[in-house]
Each structure stands twice: as structure tokens, then as C-alpha cells.
Coordinates of C-alpha atoms in Angstrom, one line a residue:
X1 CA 7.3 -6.3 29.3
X2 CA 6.2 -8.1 26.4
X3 CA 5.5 -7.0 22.8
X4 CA 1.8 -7.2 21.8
X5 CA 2.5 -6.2 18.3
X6 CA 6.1 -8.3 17.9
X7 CA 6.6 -11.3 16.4
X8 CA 9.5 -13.8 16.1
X9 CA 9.4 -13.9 12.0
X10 CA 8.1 -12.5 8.9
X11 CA 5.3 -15.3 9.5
X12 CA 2.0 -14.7 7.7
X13 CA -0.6 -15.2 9.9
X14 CA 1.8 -13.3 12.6
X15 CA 2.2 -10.0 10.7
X16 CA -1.8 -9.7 9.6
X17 CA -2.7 -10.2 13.2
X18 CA -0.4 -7.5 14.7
X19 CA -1.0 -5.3 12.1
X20 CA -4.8 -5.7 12.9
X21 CA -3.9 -4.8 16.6
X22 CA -2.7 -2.2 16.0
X23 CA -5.5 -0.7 13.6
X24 CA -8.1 -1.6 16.2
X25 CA -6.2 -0.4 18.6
X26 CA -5.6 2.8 17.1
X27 CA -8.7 3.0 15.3
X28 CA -10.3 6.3 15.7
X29 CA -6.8 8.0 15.5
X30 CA -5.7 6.8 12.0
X31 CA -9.1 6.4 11.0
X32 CA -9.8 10.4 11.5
X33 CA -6.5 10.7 10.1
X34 CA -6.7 8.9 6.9
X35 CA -10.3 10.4 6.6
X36 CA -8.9 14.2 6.0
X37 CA -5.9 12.7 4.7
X38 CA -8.3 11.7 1.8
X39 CA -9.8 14.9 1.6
X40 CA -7.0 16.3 0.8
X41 CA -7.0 14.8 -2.6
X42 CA -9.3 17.2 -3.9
X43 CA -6.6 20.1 -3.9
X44 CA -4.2 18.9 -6.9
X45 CA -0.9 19.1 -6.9
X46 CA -0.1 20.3 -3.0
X47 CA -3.4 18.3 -1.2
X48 CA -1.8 15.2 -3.1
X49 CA 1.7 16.2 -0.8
X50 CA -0.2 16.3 2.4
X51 CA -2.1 13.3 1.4
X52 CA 1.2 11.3 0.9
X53 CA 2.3 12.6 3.9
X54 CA -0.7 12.0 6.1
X55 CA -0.4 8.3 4.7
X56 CA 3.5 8.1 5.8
X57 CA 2.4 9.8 9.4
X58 CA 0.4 6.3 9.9
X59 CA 3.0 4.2 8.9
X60 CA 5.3 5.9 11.4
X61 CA 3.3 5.8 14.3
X62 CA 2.2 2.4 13.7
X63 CA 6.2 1.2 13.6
X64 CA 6.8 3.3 16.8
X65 CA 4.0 1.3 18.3
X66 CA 5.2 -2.4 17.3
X67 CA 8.6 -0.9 18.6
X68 CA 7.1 -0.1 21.6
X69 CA 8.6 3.4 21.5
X70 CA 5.0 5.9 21.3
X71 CA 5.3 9.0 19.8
X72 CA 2.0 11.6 19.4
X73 CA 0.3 11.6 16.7
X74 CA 1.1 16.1 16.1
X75 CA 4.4 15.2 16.0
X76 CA 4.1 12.2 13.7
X77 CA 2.3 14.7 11.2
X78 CA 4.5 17.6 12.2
X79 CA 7.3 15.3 11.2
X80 CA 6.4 13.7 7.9
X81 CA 4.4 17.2 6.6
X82 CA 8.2 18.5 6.6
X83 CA 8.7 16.1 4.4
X84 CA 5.6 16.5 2.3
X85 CA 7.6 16.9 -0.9
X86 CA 9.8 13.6 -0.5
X87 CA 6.7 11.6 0.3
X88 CA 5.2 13.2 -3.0
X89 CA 7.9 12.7 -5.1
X90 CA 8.2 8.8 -3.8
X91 CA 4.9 8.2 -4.7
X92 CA 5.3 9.3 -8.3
X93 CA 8.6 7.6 -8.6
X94 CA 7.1 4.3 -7.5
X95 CA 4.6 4.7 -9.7
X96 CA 6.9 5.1 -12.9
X97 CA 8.8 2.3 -11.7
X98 CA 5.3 0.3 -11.8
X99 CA 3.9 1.5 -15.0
X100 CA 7.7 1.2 -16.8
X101 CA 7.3 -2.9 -15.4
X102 CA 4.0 -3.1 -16.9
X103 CA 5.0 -2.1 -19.8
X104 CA 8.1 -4.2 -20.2
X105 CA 6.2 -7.0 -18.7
X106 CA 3.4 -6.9 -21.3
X107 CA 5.9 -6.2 -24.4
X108 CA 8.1 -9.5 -23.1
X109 CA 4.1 -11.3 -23.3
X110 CA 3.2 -9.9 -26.7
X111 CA 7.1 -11.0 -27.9
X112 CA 6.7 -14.7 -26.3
X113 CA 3.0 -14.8 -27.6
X114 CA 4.3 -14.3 -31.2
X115 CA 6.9 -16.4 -30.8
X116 CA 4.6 -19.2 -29.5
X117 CA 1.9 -18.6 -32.5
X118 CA 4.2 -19.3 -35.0
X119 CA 4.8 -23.0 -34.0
X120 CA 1.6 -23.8 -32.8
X121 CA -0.7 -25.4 -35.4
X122 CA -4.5 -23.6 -35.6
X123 CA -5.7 -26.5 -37.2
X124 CA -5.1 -28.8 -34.2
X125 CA -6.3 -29.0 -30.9
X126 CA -3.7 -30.1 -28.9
X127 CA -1.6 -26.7 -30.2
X128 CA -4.7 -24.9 -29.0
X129 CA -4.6 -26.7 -26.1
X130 CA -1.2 -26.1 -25.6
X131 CA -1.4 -22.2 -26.7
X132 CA -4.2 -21.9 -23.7
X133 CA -1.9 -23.0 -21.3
X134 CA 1.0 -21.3 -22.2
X135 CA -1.5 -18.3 -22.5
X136 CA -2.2 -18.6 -18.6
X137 CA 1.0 -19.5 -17.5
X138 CA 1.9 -16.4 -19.0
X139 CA -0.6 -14.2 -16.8
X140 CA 0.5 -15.6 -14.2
X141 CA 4.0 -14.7 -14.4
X142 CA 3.0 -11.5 -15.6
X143 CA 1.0 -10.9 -12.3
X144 CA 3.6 -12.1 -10.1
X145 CA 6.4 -10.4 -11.7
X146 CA 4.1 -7.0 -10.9
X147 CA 3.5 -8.2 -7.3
X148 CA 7.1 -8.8 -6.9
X149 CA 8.1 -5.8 -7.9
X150 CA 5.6 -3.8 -5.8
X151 CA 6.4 -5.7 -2.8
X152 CA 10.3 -4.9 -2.9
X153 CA 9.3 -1.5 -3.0
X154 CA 6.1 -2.0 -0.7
X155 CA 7.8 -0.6 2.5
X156 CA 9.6 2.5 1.2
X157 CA 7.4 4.8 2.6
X158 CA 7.8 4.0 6.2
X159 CA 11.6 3.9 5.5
X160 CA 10.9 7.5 4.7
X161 CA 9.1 7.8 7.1
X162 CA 11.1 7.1 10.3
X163 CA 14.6 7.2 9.4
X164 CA 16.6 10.2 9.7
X165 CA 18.3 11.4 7.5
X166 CA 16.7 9.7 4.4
X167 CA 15.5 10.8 1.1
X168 CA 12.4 9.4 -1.4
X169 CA 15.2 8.0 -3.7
X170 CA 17.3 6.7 -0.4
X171 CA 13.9 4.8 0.4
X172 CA 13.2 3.4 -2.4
X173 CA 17.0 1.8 -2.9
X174 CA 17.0 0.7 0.8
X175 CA 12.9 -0.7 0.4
X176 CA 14.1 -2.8 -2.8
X177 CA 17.3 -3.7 -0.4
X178 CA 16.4 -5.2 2.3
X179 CA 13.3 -6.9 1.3
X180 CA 15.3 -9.2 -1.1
X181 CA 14.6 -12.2 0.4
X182 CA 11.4 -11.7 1.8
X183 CA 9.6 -10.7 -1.5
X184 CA 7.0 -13.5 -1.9
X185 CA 6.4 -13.4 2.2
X186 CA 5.4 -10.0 1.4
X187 CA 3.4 -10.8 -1.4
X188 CA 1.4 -13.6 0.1
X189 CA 0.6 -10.9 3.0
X190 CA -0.3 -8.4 0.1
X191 CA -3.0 -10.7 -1.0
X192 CA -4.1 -12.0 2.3
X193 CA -4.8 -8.4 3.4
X194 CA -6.5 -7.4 0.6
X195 CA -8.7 -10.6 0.7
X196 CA -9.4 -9.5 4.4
X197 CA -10.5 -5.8 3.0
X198 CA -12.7 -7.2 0.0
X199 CA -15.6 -6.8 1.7
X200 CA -14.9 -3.0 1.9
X201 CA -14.1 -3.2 -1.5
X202 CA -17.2 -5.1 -2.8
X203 CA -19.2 -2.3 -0.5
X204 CA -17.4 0.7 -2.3
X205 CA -18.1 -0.8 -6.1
X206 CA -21.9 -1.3 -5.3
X207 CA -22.1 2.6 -3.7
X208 CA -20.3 3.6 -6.7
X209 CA -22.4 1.7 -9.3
X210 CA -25.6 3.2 -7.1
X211 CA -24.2 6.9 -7.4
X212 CA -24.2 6.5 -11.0
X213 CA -27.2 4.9 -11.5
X214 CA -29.0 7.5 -9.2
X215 CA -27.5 10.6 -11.8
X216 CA -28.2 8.7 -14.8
X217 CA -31.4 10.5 -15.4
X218 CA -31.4 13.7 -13.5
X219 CA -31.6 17.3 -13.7
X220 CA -27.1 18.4 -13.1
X221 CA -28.8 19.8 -10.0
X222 CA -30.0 16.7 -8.7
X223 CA -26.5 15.2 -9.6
X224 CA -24.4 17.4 -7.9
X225 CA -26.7 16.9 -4.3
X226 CA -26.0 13.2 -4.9
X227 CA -22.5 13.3 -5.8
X228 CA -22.3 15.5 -2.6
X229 CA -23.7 13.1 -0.6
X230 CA -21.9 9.8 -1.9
X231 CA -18.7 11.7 -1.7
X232 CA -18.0 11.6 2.0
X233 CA -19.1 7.5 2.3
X234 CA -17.2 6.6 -0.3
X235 CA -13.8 8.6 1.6
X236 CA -14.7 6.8 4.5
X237 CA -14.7 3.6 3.2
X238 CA -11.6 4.6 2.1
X239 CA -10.0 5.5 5.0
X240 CA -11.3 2.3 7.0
X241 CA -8.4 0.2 4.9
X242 CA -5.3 2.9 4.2
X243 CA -4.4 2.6 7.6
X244 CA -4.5 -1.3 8.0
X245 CA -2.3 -1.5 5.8
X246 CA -0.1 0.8 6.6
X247 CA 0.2 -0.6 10.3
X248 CA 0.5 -3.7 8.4
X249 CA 4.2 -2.1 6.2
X250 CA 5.1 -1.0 9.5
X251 CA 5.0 -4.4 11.3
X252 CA 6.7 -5.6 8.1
X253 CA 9.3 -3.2 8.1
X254 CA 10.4 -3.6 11.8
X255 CA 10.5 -7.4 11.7
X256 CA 13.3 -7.1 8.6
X257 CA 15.1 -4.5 10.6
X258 CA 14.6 -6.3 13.9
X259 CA 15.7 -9.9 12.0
X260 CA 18.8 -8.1 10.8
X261 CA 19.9 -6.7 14.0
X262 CA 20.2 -3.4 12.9
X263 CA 16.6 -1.8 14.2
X264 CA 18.8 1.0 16.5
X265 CA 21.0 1.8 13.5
X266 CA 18.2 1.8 10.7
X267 CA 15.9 3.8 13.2
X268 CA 18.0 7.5 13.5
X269 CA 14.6 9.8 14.7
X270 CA 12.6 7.7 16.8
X271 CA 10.8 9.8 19.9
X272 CA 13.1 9.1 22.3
X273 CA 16.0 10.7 19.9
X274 CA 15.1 13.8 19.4

């Protein structure tokens, strides 16, 4: 039988229309799921664990759907809410890893900026020129230098996910791994995706500008009945994109594996394992 969700490379167009499949096939399971998986981020500290692992129960059932192996969607969350901890602790070490590049990232800017104002000439406007361009170039390294680094590590939470034994740390070395040459794939299907959920986007900014201009001028009562009320819209517009791309990591994820040859040795839990 043939693969609906498969595709024969890490192609674009390929890998955004699978992943789609997959969301609208799947639609009111991951979309209920991301919903109270959102909610969740209310409760600090221990909502934020379920939340991370709601998030990584997506991404596993999506790969064990575009590998053609189903599993439930209890056992998914069963699974990854074991592993609650590890899918929290990933989360925050990605997001060190992030911050620590932007940071690096903008000091190497402010350095190369210096450098670059003391040869340039104020007075004339071919240095200006000159100082503009390098000015942009320089944005745009710095933006791609973060993309790059988020999309080696863009798959580490399926990796956690679905393999068996594996740890956050294990997911993050093995994400950074064995997307080494297929970082700027990934990062033209980061940006395609997230031109396809703009819209959503766009939709959530002009809700949120409405919320506060609504409680601008009212009574705390009147607030907290709005807030109330724009609270659950703006989680749901939340959870209508989560798991796209999440289905999307996990079509990502099992062409790399599948393209290496090694999807039965990467893939130590899968529902026909246990």
C-alpha cells in the first residue's frame, strides 16, 4: 500500500503538503489536544511540563502516521506525560541555546559595526551608502545565523518523542546531528509554514489589540469579563497552528531517518514494539 504522507526527499513543497494531510486529517484530535494542552499554561512550573509534553504527544503521533505505523492518541499522551520532565527540560535548554546565539550573534554585530564606523567617512555619501548596505547585510546574516541554528535543533522534540531510550540532552545532540545537511531545507520550510499560518497570526494580533482596547477604559470588573472571554479565542487560535507544525517536524524527521536508512534503528518504541 502506498504512503499518503511519504515523500521521496526533504523537497519543499513535498513536506508542507504532507504535513497539512496529516493536520486535516487529524484535525479534531490534535486540535482538542493542543487546545488543553494550552491551557495548561496557566499552571506554572508543572502545567508548563504537560504542556511540553502534550506538544511532543502530536509530534509522535503524527511520525507514526507518515510511518504508517498508528498508535492511539491515550497512549501517545500516556507515553510522552512519563516523560513530562525531559520534554520540559528540552524546552528550556533550547531556549538558552537560542537566547546565548542571540546574544553572541548581536555582540559579533555591535563589534563588526564599530569596526566598520571607523573607516567609513560621515561626511560622504558613498561611505553612508556603503555603511547602509553593510548595515543590512548584516541583519541578514544575523537572522539566518538564528534560523540556522533553530532549525538544527528544530526536530529534537519528536526525537524525544519516539525513540526509546533517549534523553532531552540525547535529543538535542542527535536533532543538531542529523540535520547537518539539511539546515537551510529546513529553514525555507520554517518560513514557508509560517507564511501559510500568517493569516492566523494577523487574526490573533488584531483580537489582541481589540482586548486591550476594549479594557482601556473600564471598571477592573468589566476587564476581567473581557479578558475572560478573549481568553479562550485567543488559545484556540493557538492551537489551530501548534499542531501543523508539529506534523510538519514529524514528516521532517522521518524523511532524514528514512533517507539515511536507519528509520527501524532510530525508531526503538514505535506501537508495534512494545
Amino acid at each position: 500500500m502506498t504512503n499518503k504522507y511519504a515523500h521521496k526527499s526533504l523537497n519543499l513543497g513535498d513536506v508542507i503538503s504532507a504535513g497539512f494531510r496529516i493536520y486535516r486529517d487529524h484535525f479534531k484530535q490534535y486540535f482538542t489536544m493542543a487546545f488543553f494542552g494550552c491551557l495548561w499554561l496557566i499552571v506554572p512550573i508543572y502545567g508548563w511540563a504537560k504542556f511540553a509534553a502534550t506538544v511532543g504527544a502530536i509530534a509522535r503521533l503524527a511520525f507514526f502516521e507518515v510511518s504508517e505505523r498508528p498508535e492511539p492518541g491515550a497512549d501517545a499522551k500516556r507515553y510522552t506525560d512519563k516523560r513530562k520532565w525531559s520534554f520540559l527540560g528540552q524546552s528550556i535548554l533550547v531556549g538558552l541555546i537560542l537566547i546565548g546565539a542571540f546574544i553572541g550573534l548581536s555582540i559579533a554585530m555591535v563589534i563588526a559595526g564599530f569596526l566598520v564606523s571607523m573607516v567609513l567617512n560621515p561626511e560622504n555619501w558613498v561611505s553612508l551608502l556603503l555603511g547602509f548596505l553593510l548595515g543590512v547585510v548584516a541583519f541578514v546574516m544575523f537572522y539566518i545565523g538564528l534560523m540556522w541554528i533553530l532549525a538544527r535543533l528544530y526536530i529534537c522534540d519528536v526525537i524525544l518523542a519516539v525513540e526509546n531510550p533517549m534523553t532531552a540532552t540525547g535529543a538535542i545532540s542527535k536533532s543538531w546531528k542529523i540535520t547537518q545537511e539539511s539546515a537551510f531545507k529546513i529553514i525555507w520550510i520554517m518560513i514557508v509554514a509560517g507564511l501559510a499560518t500568517s493569516p492566523i497570526g494577523v487574526v490573533q494580533l488584531i483580537i489582541q489589540i481589540s482586548r486591550l482596547s476594549i479594557t482601556a477604559n473600564f471598571p477592573d470588573e468589566i476587564k476581567l469579563f473581557v479578558n475572560l472571554l478573549f481568553f479562550p479565542v485567543l488559545i484556540a487560535m493557538t492551537a489551530l497552528t501548534l499542531p501543523f507544525f508539529q506534523a510538519i517536524t514529524a514528516v521532517i524527521y522521518y524523511d532524514i531517518i528514512s533517507r539515511n536508512g536507519k528509520k527501524q534503528n532510530l525508531v526503538t518504541d514505535s506501537p508495534k514494539s512494545r
